Coordinates of C-alpha atoms in Angstrom, one line a residue:
Chain A
M1021 CA 81.5 70.8 82.6
K1022 CA 79.0 69.8 79.9
R1023 CA 79.3 66.1 80.8
R1024 CA 78.0 66.7 84.3
S1025 CA 75.3 69.3 83.4
W1026 CA 72.6 66.7 82.9
F1027 CA 73.1 65.5 86.5
L1028 CA 73.2 69.0 87.8
N1029 CA 70.0 70.0 85.9
L1030 CA 68.2 66.9 87.1
S1031 CA 69.0 67.3 90.7
A1032 CA 68.3 71.0 90.7
T1033 CA 65.0 70.4 89.0
A1034 CA 64.1 67.8 91.6
G1035 CA 65.0 70.4 94.3
F1036 CA 62.7 73.0 92.8
I1037 CA 59.9 70.4 92.5
F1038 CA 60.4 69.5 96.1
L1039 CA 60.2 73.2 97.0
Y1040 CA 57.0 73.9 95.1
A1041 CA 55.0 70.6 94.8
P1042 CA 53.4 70.9 98.3
I1043 CA 52.4 74.5 97.7
V1044 CA 50.9 73.7 94.3
A1045 CA 48.9 70.8 95.8
L1046 CA 47.7 73.1 98.6
I1047 CA 46.5 75.7 96.2
V1048 CA 44.8 73.1 93.9
Y1049 CA 43.0 71.4 96.8
S1050 CA 41.7 74.8 98.1
F1051 CA 39.4 74.8 95.1
N1052 CA 38.2 71.3 95.8
K1053 CA 34.4 70.9 96.2
S1054 CA 34.7 67.8 98.4
K1055 CA 35.0 68.0 102.2
L1056 CA 37.4 65.1 102.1
V1057 CA 40.6 66.9 101.4
T1058 CA 42.1 64.1 99.3
V1059 CA 39.1 63.2 97.2
W1060 CA 38.7 65.4 94.2
G1061 CA 35.1 66.5 93.8
G1062 CA 35.3 69.2 91.2
W1063 CA 36.2 72.9 91.2
S1064 CA 34.5 75.2 93.7
L1065 CA 35.0 78.4 95.7
K1066 CA 33.0 77.0 98.6
W1067 CA 35.9 77.1 101.1
Y1068 CA 36.7 80.7 100.3
T1069 CA 33.1 81.7 101.3
E1070 CA 33.4 79.6 104.4
L1071 CA 36.7 81.3 105.2
F1072 CA 35.2 84.8 104.9
N1073 CA 32.3 83.8 107.1
N1074 CA 34.5 82.4 109.8
E1075 CA 34.6 85.2 112.3
Q1076 CA 37.2 83.6 114.5
I1077 CA 39.7 83.5 111.6
I1078 CA 38.9 87.0 110.3
E1079 CA 39.3 88.5 113.8
A1080 CA 42.5 86.7 114.4
A1081 CA 43.9 87.8 111.1
W1082 CA 43.0 91.4 111.9
L1083 CA 44.7 91.2 115.3
S1084 CA 47.8 89.6 113.8
V1085 CA 48.1 92.4 111.2
K1086 CA 47.7 95.1 113.9
I1087 CA 50.3 93.5 116.1
A1088 CA 52.7 93.0 113.1
F1089 CA 52.3 96.6 112.0
I1090 CA 53.0 98.1 115.5
S1091 CA 55.9 95.6 116.3
A1092 CA 57.6 96.1 113.0
S1093 CA 57.4 99.9 113.4
L1094 CA 58.8 99.8 116.9
A1095 CA 61.4 97.3 115.9
V1096 CA 62.6 99.5 113.1
V1097 CA 63.1 102.5 115.4
L1098 CA 64.9 100.6 118.1
G1099 CA 66.8 98.4 115.7
T1100 CA 68.0 101.3 113.6
L1101 CA 69.3 103.1 116.8
A1102 CA 71.1 99.9 117.8
G1103 CA 72.6 99.4 114.4
Y1104 CA 73.7 103.0 114.1
A1105 CA 75.3 103.0 117.5
M1106 CA 77.2 99.9 116.8
S1107 CA 78.6 101.0 113.4
R1108 CA 79.1 104.7 113.8
F1109 CA 79.9 105.5 117.4
G1110 CA 83.3 103.9 117.5
P1111 CA 84.2 102.1 120.8
F1112 CA 82.0 103.0 123.7
R1113 CA 81.4 101.5 127.1
G1114 CA 78.9 98.7 126.9
K1115 CA 79.4 98.1 123.2
M1116 CA 80.2 94.5 123.7
I1117 CA 77.1 94.0 125.8
L1118 CA 74.9 95.8 123.2
S1119 CA 76.2 93.8 120.3
G1120 CA 75.8 90.6 122.3
W1121 CA 72.2 91.4 123.2
V1122 CA 71.4 92.4 119.6
T1123 CA 72.7 89.2 118.0
A1124 CA 71.7 86.7 120.7
P1125 CA 67.9 86.7 119.9
L1126 CA 68.8 85.5 116.4
V1127 CA 70.1 82.2 117.7
M1128 CA 67.7 81.9 120.6
P1129 CA 65.2 79.0 120.3
E1130 CA 61.7 80.4 120.2
V1131 CA 60.5 78.3 123.1
I1132 CA 63.1 79.9 125.4
T1133 CA 62.4 83.4 124.3
G1134 CA 58.7 82.8 124.8
L1135 CA 59.0 81.2 128.2
S1136 CA 61.4 83.8 129.5
L1137 CA 59.3 86.7 128.4
L1138 CA 56.2 85.2 129.9
L1139 CA 57.9 84.6 133.3
L1140 CA 59.2 88.2 133.2
F1141 CA 55.7 89.5 132.6
V1142 CA 54.3 87.4 135.4
A1143 CA 57.0 88.6 137.8
M1144 CA 56.6 92.2 136.7
E1145 CA 52.9 92.0 137.2
R1146 CA 53.4 90.7 140.8
I1147 CA 55.9 93.4 141.7
F1148 CA 54.8 96.5 139.8
G1149 CA 51.2 95.6 138.8
W1150 CA 52.1 96.0 135.2
P1151 CA 51.4 94.6 132.7
S1152 CA 48.1 93.7 134.2
G1153 CA 47.1 90.5 132.4
R1154 CA 48.6 89.5 129.1
G1155 CA 47.3 90.1 125.6
T1156 CA 48.0 92.3 122.6
G1157 CA 50.5 94.5 124.5
T1158 CA 52.7 91.7 125.7
I1159 CA 52.7 90.1 122.2
I1160 CA 53.8 93.5 120.7
I1161 CA 56.6 93.8 123.3
A1162 CA 57.8 90.2 122.6
H1163 CA 57.7 90.6 118.8
T1164 CA 59.4 94.0 118.9
T1165 CA 62.3 92.4 120.9
F1166 CA 63.1 89.7 118.5
C1167 CA 62.4 91.7 115.4
M1168 CA 64.6 94.6 116.4
A1169 CA 67.6 92.2 116.4
Y1170 CA 67.0 91.5 112.7
V1171 CA 66.6 95.2 111.9
A1172 CA 69.8 96.1 113.8
V1173 CA 71.8 93.4 111.9
I1174 CA 70.5 94.6 108.5
V1175 CA 71.1 98.3 109.3
Q1176 CA 74.5 97.6 110.7
A1177 CA 75.5 95.6 107.6
R1178 CA 74.3 98.4 105.3
L1179 CA 76.1 101.1 107.3
S1180 CA 79.4 99.2 107.4
S1181 CA 79.3 98.5 103.6
M1182 CA 78.5 102.2 102.9
D1183 CA 81.0 104.8 102.0
E1184 CA 81.3 107.2 104.9
S1185 CA 82.5 110.1 102.7
L1186 CA 79.0 111.7 102.4
E1187 CA 78.6 111.7 106.1
E1188 CA 82.1 113.1 106.6
A1189 CA 81.4 115.9 104.0
A1190 CA 78.2 116.8 105.9
M1191 CA 80.2 116.9 109.2
D1192 CA 82.9 119.0 107.6
L1193 CA 80.2 121.5 106.5
G1194 CA 79.1 121.7 110.1
A1195 CA 76.0 119.5 110.2
R1196 CA 74.8 118.8 113.7
P1197 CA 74.6 115.1 114.6
S1198 CA 70.8 115.1 114.5
S1199 CA 70.6 116.8 111.0
L1200 CA 73.5 114.6 109.8
F1201 CA 71.4 111.5 110.8
F1202 CA 68.1 112.7 109.4
L1203 CA 69.2 114.4 106.3
V1204 CA 72.2 112.3 105.2
T1205 CA 72.4 108.9 106.9
L1206 CA 68.7 108.0 107.0
P1207 CA 68.0 108.5 103.3
L1208 CA 71.0 106.4 102.5
I1209 CA 70.0 103.5 104.7
A1210 CA 66.3 103.7 103.8
P1211 CA 66.4 100.5 101.7
A1212 CA 67.8 98.6 104.6
I1213 CA 65.2 100.0 106.9
I1214 CA 62.4 99.1 104.5
S1215 CA 63.6 95.6 104.2
G1216 CA 64.0 95.4 107.9
W1217 CA 60.4 96.5 108.4
L1218 CA 59.1 94.0 105.9
L1219 CA 61.1 91.2 107.4
S1220 CA 59.8 92.2 110.9
F1221 CA 56.2 92.4 109.7
T1222 CA 56.5 88.9 108.2
L1223 CA 58.2 87.4 111.2
S1224 CA 55.6 88.8 113.6
L1225 CA 52.7 87.8 111.4
D1226 CA 54.1 84.2 111.3
D1227 CA 55.1 83.7 114.9
L1228 CA 53.3 80.9 116.7
V1229 CA 55.5 79.9 119.6
I1230 CA 56.4 83.2 121.3
A1231 CA 52.8 84.5 120.9
S1232 CA 51.4 81.4 122.4
F1233 CA 53.5 81.9 125.5
V1234 CA 52.9 85.6 126.1
S1235 CA 49.3 86.0 125.0
G1236 CA 46.4 85.9 127.3
P1237 CA 42.9 84.3 127.0
G1238 CA 40.9 85.7 124.2
N1239 CA 43.9 87.1 122.3
S1240 CA 44.5 84.5 119.7
T1241 CA 46.6 85.5 116.7
L1242 CA 46.2 84.0 113.3
P1243 CA 49.0 81.4 113.6
M1244 CA 47.5 80.3 117.0
V1245 CA 44.1 79.8 115.4
I1246 CA 45.6 78.0 112.4
F1247 CA 47.7 75.8 114.7
S1248 CA 44.7 74.7 116.8
K1249 CA 42.7 73.9 113.7
V1250 CA 45.5 72.1 111.9
R1251 CA 46.6 70.1 114.9
L1252 CA 43.5 67.9 114.5
G1253 CA 44.1 67.4 110.8
V1254 CA 43.9 69.0 107.3
T1255 CA 41.0 71.4 106.8
P1256 CA 39.9 72.9 103.5
E1257 CA 39.4 76.3 105.0
V1258 CA 43.0 76.6 106.0
N1259 CA 43.9 75.6 102.4
A1260 CA 41.9 78.5 101.1
L1261 CA 43.6 80.8 103.7
A1262 CA 47.0 79.6 102.7
T1263 CA 46.3 80.1 99.0
L1264 CA 45.3 83.7 99.7
M1265 CA 48.4 84.4 101.8
I1266 CA 50.7 82.8 99.2
L1267 CA 49.0 84.9 96.5
I1268 CA 49.5 88.2 98.5
V1269 CA 53.2 87.4 99.2
A1270 CA 53.8 86.4 95.6
V1271 CA 52.3 89.6 94.2
G1272 CA 54.3 91.6 96.8
V1273 CA 57.7 89.9 96.0
I1274 CA 57.2 90.2 92.3
A1275 CA 56.2 93.9 92.6
A1276 CA 59.3 94.5 94.7
M1277 CA 61.5 92.8 92.2
Y1278 CA 60.0 94.8 89.3
Q1279 CA 60.5 98.0 91.2
M1280 CA 64.1 97.1 92.0
R1281 CA 64.8 96.3 88.3
R1282 CA 63.2 99.6 87.2
Q1283 CA 65.4 101.5 89.6
A1284 CA 68.5 99.6 88.4
R1285 CA 67.7 100.5 84.8
L1286 CA 67.1 104.2 85.8
L1287 CA 70.5 104.3 87.5
E1288 CA 72.1 102.8 84.4
R1289 CA 70.5 105.4 82.2
L1290 CA 71.7 108.1 84.5
D1291 CA 75.2 106.7 84.4
N1292 CA 75.2 106.6 80.6
N1293 CA 74.2 110.3 80.3
Chain B
M520 CA 89.3 110.7 109.0
S521 CA 88.9 108.8 112.3
I522 CA 90.4 111.7 114.3
L523 CA 87.9 114.1 112.8
K524 CA 85.0 111.8 113.4
G525 CA 86.1 111.0 116.9
S526 CA 86.3 114.6 117.9
A527 CA 83.0 115.6 116.3
W528 CA 81.2 112.7 118.0
I529 CA 82.7 112.2 121.3
G530 CA 83.9 115.7 122.1
D531 CA 87.4 115.1 123.3
E532 CA 88.1 116.7 126.6
S533 CA 91.5 118.0 125.4
Q534 CA 89.7 120.1 122.8
I535 CA 88.0 122.4 125.3
G536 CA 87.5 125.4 123.1
V537 CA 84.9 127.6 121.6
K538 CA 82.2 125.0 121.2
R539 CA 82.2 123.3 124.6
P540 CA 78.4 123.4 125.2
F541 CA 77.9 122.1 121.7
F542 CA 79.9 119.0 122.5
S543 CA 78.2 118.3 125.7
R544 CA 74.9 118.3 123.9
I545 CA 76.2 115.8 121.4
R546 CA 77.1 113.5 124.2
W547 CA 73.6 113.5 125.5
G548 CA 72.2 112.7 122.1
K549 CA 74.7 109.8 121.8
L550 CA 73.8 108.6 125.2
A551 CA 70.1 108.6 124.3
V552 CA 70.7 106.7 121.0
I553 CA 72.7 104.0 122.8
S554 CA 70.5 103.7 125.9
M555 CA 67.1 103.3 124.3
P556 CA 67.9 99.9 122.5
M557 CA 70.1 99.0 125.5
F558 CA 67.3 99.6 128.0
W559 CA 64.8 97.7 125.9
L560 CA 67.0 94.6 125.3
G561 CA 68.2 94.7 128.9
L562 CA 64.6 94.6 130.2
F563 CA 63.0 92.3 127.7
F564 CA 65.9 90.1 126.7
F565 CA 68.5 89.9 129.5
V566 CA 66.4 90.2 132.7
P567 CA 64.0 87.5 131.6
F568 CA 66.9 84.9 131.7
L569 CA 67.5 85.9 135.3
V570 CA 63.8 85.3 136.1
V571 CA 63.9 82.0 134.3
F572 CA 67.0 81.0 136.4
K573 CA 65.3 82.1 139.6
I574 CA 62.1 80.1 138.8
S575 CA 64.1 77.0 137.8
L576 CA 65.2 77.0 141.5
A577 CA 61.7 77.1 142.8
E578 CA 59.1 74.3 143.3
T579 CA 55.8 73.9 141.7
A580 CA 52.9 74.9 143.8
I581 CA 49.2 75.0 143.3
A582 CA 49.0 78.7 143.2
V583 CA 48.9 81.7 140.8
P584 CA 51.6 81.8 139.5
P585 CA 52.3 78.1 140.0
Y586 CA 55.6 78.2 141.8
T587 CA 57.0 78.9 145.2
S588 CA 59.0 82.0 146.0
L589 CA 62.6 81.6 146.9
L590 CA 62.7 84.4 149.5
E591 CA 60.5 84.5 152.6
W592 CA 60.8 87.3 155.0
N593 CA 59.0 88.3 158.1
L594 CA 59.7 91.7 159.6
E595 CA 58.1 91.1 163.0
E596 CA 60.2 88.0 163.7
A597 CA 63.1 89.5 161.7
Y598 CA 64.0 86.6 159.6
L599 CA 64.9 86.2 155.9
N600 CA 64.6 82.7 154.5
L601 CA 66.2 81.7 151.2
K602 CA 65.1 78.4 149.8
I603 CA 66.8 77.0 146.8
N604 CA 65.5 73.9 145.2
L605 CA 67.9 72.0 143.0
G606 CA 65.5 69.2 142.6
N607 CA 64.6 70.2 139.0
Y608 CA 68.1 69.9 137.9
F609 CA 68.7 66.6 139.7
Y610 CA 65.5 65.3 138.0
L611 CA 66.8 66.4 134.6
V612 CA 69.9 64.3 135.1
E613 CA 68.2 61.3 136.7
D614 CA 65.4 60.9 134.2
T615 CA 66.9 59.7 130.9
F616 CA 63.8 61.1 129.1
Y617 CA 65.3 64.6 129.1
L618 CA 68.8 63.5 128.1
D619 CA 67.3 61.5 125.3
A620 CA 65.3 64.6 124.2
Y621 CA 68.5 66.7 124.1
L622 CA 70.5 64.1 122.2
N623 CA 67.7 63.3 119.8
S624 CA 67.2 67.0 119.0
I625 CA 70.9 67.3 118.1
K626 CA 70.7 64.1 116.1
I627 CA 67.6 65.2 114.1
A628 CA 69.0 68.7 113.5
A629 CA 72.4 67.4 112.4
I630 CA 71.0 64.8 110.0
S631 CA 68.5 67.2 108.5
T632 CA 71.2 69.8 108.1
L633 CA 73.3 67.3 106.1
I634 CA 70.3 66.4 103.9
T635 CA 69.5 70.1 103.4
L636 CA 73.1 70.6 102.2
I637 CA 72.9 67.8 99.7
V638 CA 69.5 69.1 98.4
A639 CA 70.6 72.7 98.3
F640 CA 74.0 72.3 96.6
P641 CA 72.8 71.5 93.1
I642 CA 70.2 74.3 93.3
A643 CA 72.8 76.9 94.4
Y644 CA 75.3 75.6 91.8
L645 CA 72.8 75.9 89.0
I646 CA 71.8 79.4 90.1
A647 CA 75.4 80.6 90.4
R648 CA 76.1 79.2 86.9
S649 CA 73.1 80.7 85.1
E650 CA 73.0 84.0 83.3
G651 CA 71.4 87.3 84.2
S652 CA 67.7 87.2 84.1
V653 CA 67.4 83.4 84.6
R654 CA 69.5 83.8 87.7
G655 CA 67.3 86.5 89.1
L656 CA 64.2 84.4 88.4
L657 CA 65.7 81.2 90.0
L658 CA 66.8 83.2 93.1
A659 CA 63.4 84.7 93.5
A660 CA 61.9 81.2 93.2
V661 CA 64.1 80.1 96.1
I662 CA 63.3 83.2 98.2
L663 CA 59.6 83.3 97.6
P664 CA 58.6 80.4 99.9
F665 CA 60.7 81.9 102.6
W666 CA 58.3 84.9 102.7
T667 CA 55.2 82.8 102.9
S668 CA 54.0 81.5 106.3
F669 CA 56.3 78.9 107.9
L670 CA 53.3 77.3 109.6
L671 CA 51.4 76.9 106.4
R672 CA 54.4 75.5 104.6
V673 CA 54.7 72.8 107.3
Y674 CA 50.9 72.3 107.1
A675 CA 51.2 71.7 103.3
W676 CA 53.3 68.6 104.0
M677 CA 50.5 67.2 106.3
G678 CA 48.3 67.0 103.2
F679 CA 51.1 65.6 101.2
L680 CA 52.3 62.8 103.5
K681 CA 49.0 61.6 105.0
K682 CA 48.0 58.0 104.7
N683 CA 45.5 58.8 102.0
G684 CA 47.6 61.8 100.8
I685 CA 49.2 62.6 97.5
V686 CA 52.5 60.8 97.9
N687 CA 50.8 57.6 99.0
D688 CA 48.3 57.9 96.1
M689 CA 51.1 58.4 93.6
L690 CA 53.1 55.5 94.9
L691 CA 50.1 53.2 95.0
G692 CA 49.2 54.3 91.4
M693 CA 52.6 53.5 90.2
G694 CA 52.5 50.1 91.9
V695 CA 55.6 50.8 94.0
I696 CA 53.7 49.8 97.1
D697 CA 50.4 48.0 97.7
Q698 CA 49.7 49.4 101.2
P699 CA 49.7 53.1 102.0
L700 CA 52.8 53.9 104.0
Q701 CA 52.7 55.6 107.4
M702 CA 54.7 58.7 106.7
L703 CA 53.0 61.4 108.8
Q704 CA 53.8 61.2 112.5
T705 CA 57.2 59.6 112.0
D706 CA 60.7 60.9 112.2
F707 CA 60.9 60.8 108.4
A708 CA 58.2 63.5 108.2
V709 CA 60.2 65.6 110.7
Y710 CA 63.3 65.4 108.5
V711 CA 61.3 66.3 105.4
G712 CA 59.7 69.2 107.2
I713 CA 63.0 70.6 108.4
V714 CA 64.8 70.2 105.1
Y715 CA 61.9 71.8 103.3
T716 CA 61.4 74.9 105.6
Y717 CA 65.1 75.7 105.9
L718 CA 66.2 75.0 102.3
P719 CA 66.4 78.7 101.4
F720 CA 68.7 79.3 104.4
M721 CA 71.1 76.9 102.9
V722 CA 70.8 77.8 99.2
L723 CA 71.5 81.5 99.7
P724 CA 74.9 81.4 101.5
L725 CA 76.0 78.5 99.2
Y726 CA 75.0 80.6 96.2
S727 CA 77.0 83.6 97.3
A728 CA 80.1 81.5 97.9
L729 CA 79.7 79.6 94.6
E730 CA 79.0 82.8 92.7
K731 CA 82.4 84.2 93.6
M732 CA 84.2 81.1 92.5
D733 CA 86.5 81.4 89.5
M734 CA 85.4 78.8 87.0
T735 CA 88.8 78.8 85.2
L736 CA 90.2 77.0 88.3
L737 CA 87.9 74.1 87.6
E738 CA 88.9 74.2 83.9
A739 CA 92.6 74.2 84.9
A740 CA 92.0 71.2 87.1
E741 CA 90.4 69.3 84.2
D742 CA 93.1 70.3 81.8
L743 CA 95.6 68.9 84.2
G744 CA 93.7 65.6 84.0
A745 CA 91.4 65.8 87.1
R746 CA 88.2 63.9 86.7
P747 CA 85.0 65.9 87.4
V748 CA 84.6 64.2 90.8
T749 CA 88.1 65.0 91.8
G750 CA 87.8 68.6 90.5
F751 CA 84.6 68.9 92.5
C752 CA 86.1 67.6 95.7
L753 CA 89.5 69.4 95.5
V754 CA 88.4 72.7 93.9
T755 CA 84.7 73.4 94.3
L756 CA 84.1 72.1 97.8
P757 CA 87.0 74.0 99.5
L758 CA 86.0 77.2 97.7
A759 CA 82.4 76.8 98.8
L760 CA 83.4 76.0 102.4
P761 CA 82.5 79.4 103.9
G762 CA 79.1 79.1 102.4
I763 CA 78.7 75.5 103.6
I764 CA 79.5 76.5 107.2
A765 CA 77.3 79.5 107.2
G766 CA 74.4 77.6 105.7
C767 CA 74.8 74.7 108.1
L768 CA 74.7 77.0 111.1
L769 CA 71.6 78.8 109.7
V770 CA 69.8 75.5 109.4
F771 CA 71.1 73.7 112.5
I772 CA 70.5 76.5 115.0
P773 CA 66.7 76.9 114.5
A774 CA 66.3 73.1 113.9
V775 CA 67.6 72.1 117.3
G776 CA 65.0 74.1 119.2
E777 CA 62.2 73.4 116.7
F778 CA 58.7 73.0 118.1
V779 CA 56.2 73.4 115.2
I780 CA 57.6 70.8 112.9
P781 CA 57.8 67.9 115.4
A782 CA 54.4 68.9 116.8
L783 CA 52.6 68.8 113.4
L784 CA 54.6 66.2 111.5
G785 CA 56.2 64.1 114.1
G786 CA 54.7 61.2 116.1
S787 CA 54.2 61.1 119.8
D788 CA 57.6 59.3 120.1
T789 CA 59.5 62.0 118.2
L790 CA 61.4 63.5 121.1
M791 CA 62.7 67.0 120.6
I792 CA 63.6 69.3 123.4
G793 CA 61.6 72.3 122.1
R794 CA 58.5 70.2 122.2
V795 CA 59.4 68.8 125.7
L796 CA 59.7 72.3 127.1
W797 CA 56.4 73.3 125.5
D798 CA 54.6 70.2 126.9
E799 CA 56.2 70.8 130.3
F800 CA 54.8 74.3 130.4
F801 CA 51.4 74.0 128.6
L802 CA 50.4 70.4 129.5
N803 CA 52.0 69.7 132.8
R804 CA 51.9 73.3 133.9
D805 CA 55.2 72.7 135.6
W806 CA 56.8 76.2 135.3
P807 CA 60.0 75.5 137.4
M808 CA 60.7 72.3 135.4
A809 CA 60.2 74.1 132.1
S810 CA 62.6 76.8 133.3
A811 CA 65.2 74.2 134.3
V812 CA 64.9 72.6 130.8
A813 CA 65.4 76.1 129.3
I814 CA 68.5 76.9 131.4
V815 CA 70.2 73.6 130.5
M816 CA 69.3 74.1 126.8
L817 CA 70.8 77.5 127.0
I818 CA 74.1 76.3 128.5
V819 CA 74.4 73.1 126.5
L820 CA 73.1 74.1 123.1
V821 CA 72.9 77.9 122.7
L822 CA 76.1 79.1 124.3
P823 CA 78.4 76.8 122.2
I824 CA 76.5 77.8 119.1
M825 CA 77.0 81.5 119.9
L826 CA 80.7 80.9 120.5
I827 CA 81.1 79.1 117.2
R828 CA 79.2 81.9 115.4
N829 CA 81.4 84.5 117.0
T830 CA 84.6 82.9 116.0
Q831 CA 83.2 82.3 112.5
G832 CA 82.3 86.0 112.3
K833 CA 85.8 87.1 113.4
E834 CA 87.4 84.8 110.8
A835 CA 85.1 86.1 108.1
A836 CA 86.0 89.7 109.1
S837 CA 89.7 89.1 109.0

C-alpha cells in the first residue's frame, strides 16, 4: 500500500486542482481592474458595482429566484406524494406507470423535455385557450415536473430505508391515515424533503435549456441572460456574478455541514446518557 | 405485519365489519394521493410526447404555430382528411448529417465517460481511504462544485482555455509552446467540459463502492505474492464494479444529450444531437423536424438507457 501512495496522492491532488483551478481563476479575475479579462490591471471592485447597476441581470435574478422558490415548493408536495405512494401503498393499479413516469424525467435529455413541453403548451393554447402565451407560469410548470422526479426518488429512498415500526405502532394505536402521515411519517422524512427542496431549488435556478424552450418574450431567467452574454465571450460582470453565487453556495453548504455535525454530536451525547 | 398494513390501508372487502365507512374513506384518501402526481406527470410528462410524435408527422408551414395540422374536417361536405407526412423521418435517414450527429454524440459521451472514470478513481480511492474529518472535508470539496451553477462552471473554462487564456499563458511562459494553442471551440474543450462538470457524479458512486471494500483482501493478495497492479486489477476493480457502472451511467446519460457544453466550448463543427435539435428549433424554426429528431433520439438513445438502468436497479435490489 505505502509504495503506491505517492502515485495515489499525486493523481488525486491533480484531480482536485482540476476541480478548483477554473473556479479560483474566475474569482480572482472578477476583482481585475482591466476590461481585458486576461490582462491583470490591479485589484478593483468595479465589476461588482457594474453588476448591481445592471438592471437586466438583477431583474432576471429576481425572476429566477421566484420561479425556483415556487417550483421547488410544488415539486416537494407532488414528489413526496409520489414517493409515499410508491413505497407505502403496496401494489396498486398503475404503480408501474407511476414509477416509470417518476424516474423517466431523470434520464430524459433536457432538449427533449423542453421541446415536448413547449409543443404541449402550444397545442393546449390552441385547443383550450390556456396557457395564453408563455412566461413565468409555463416555466414553473416545466420546472416542477422535472424537479418532482428528484424529490420522489429521494423521498422513496428515505422511506424504504426507514424502519416501519413507528408507523405500525401508530396504526396499531388507531391513528387515521392522515394523522399517521402528518404526525409520524412527515417528521421522519423531513430531512429528505428538505434536501429534495434544496436540490429542486438549485436545479430550477440553474436550468437554461428547458426554460429557453418554454419561456415567452420578456421572461428571461438568469441563466438565459448569462448564456446570451457569455455566448459572445468572457465578460467581467459575469465573473463577478459567478463569484457571488459561488460564495453564497459555499456558505450554505458549510453551514449545512456544520449543522449536521452538531446534530450528530447531540445524538451521540443523548446515546451516552 | 404486511397483513395488518394491507387491511388498514386498502380496506379488504372480506373484512366488512364495524368500520366499513371508515375504510371507504381511506380509499378515497389513497386515491387522491396517487392521482395527484399521476395526473401531473401524465399531463406534463407523458402527453407531451404524444404531441411531439404528432407534430413530427406534420409539415412546416409559414403560420402560427409553424406546422400543418394532420386532421382536416369539413362538416358541410362531410369529410375527414388525415394527412401523415413521413418526410421528416426519411430526411433523417437520407441526410448523413443527422446520423453523424447521433454517432458523434455517443462517441463524445463515451470517451468523456471513460476519461471521467480515470480522473475520478484516484480521488474516490483517496477519500475512501482517509480518516474521519479529512474524509468529510474531501467529500465536501467534491460536492461543493456540484451545487454551484453548471452554466457558470462551463463558463469558467472559457476563460481558462481561450487563445490568450490562462492555460496558454502558462504553457507559453514555461516554453512548452511558442504559439498559443487553439483549444476553445474544439472537441478537446468539449471533453474537458464534460469531464469537469460530471466529475462529482462519478466520484460519489465510486466512493461508496470503495468505502465498503475490505482492505484485508488486498493485503491478503499481496501476502500471496500479487503485485500492486495485479491486486488492483483482480481485487479492487471487481469490487468497485457496481460503483463504476453506476457512475458511468450517471455521466454518460446527460452527456449524450448535452447542449450547453458543445454550444459554449465546442466549435461549429462539434456535432452533438442536443445542439442539432436546438438549432433546428431555434434557428431553422423547423418544429416538425426538431420533433422527428427528438422522437428518434428517444427511441435510439433514451429507451435503451432506461432498459439498462432498470435491469441495473433490479440486480442491485436482488
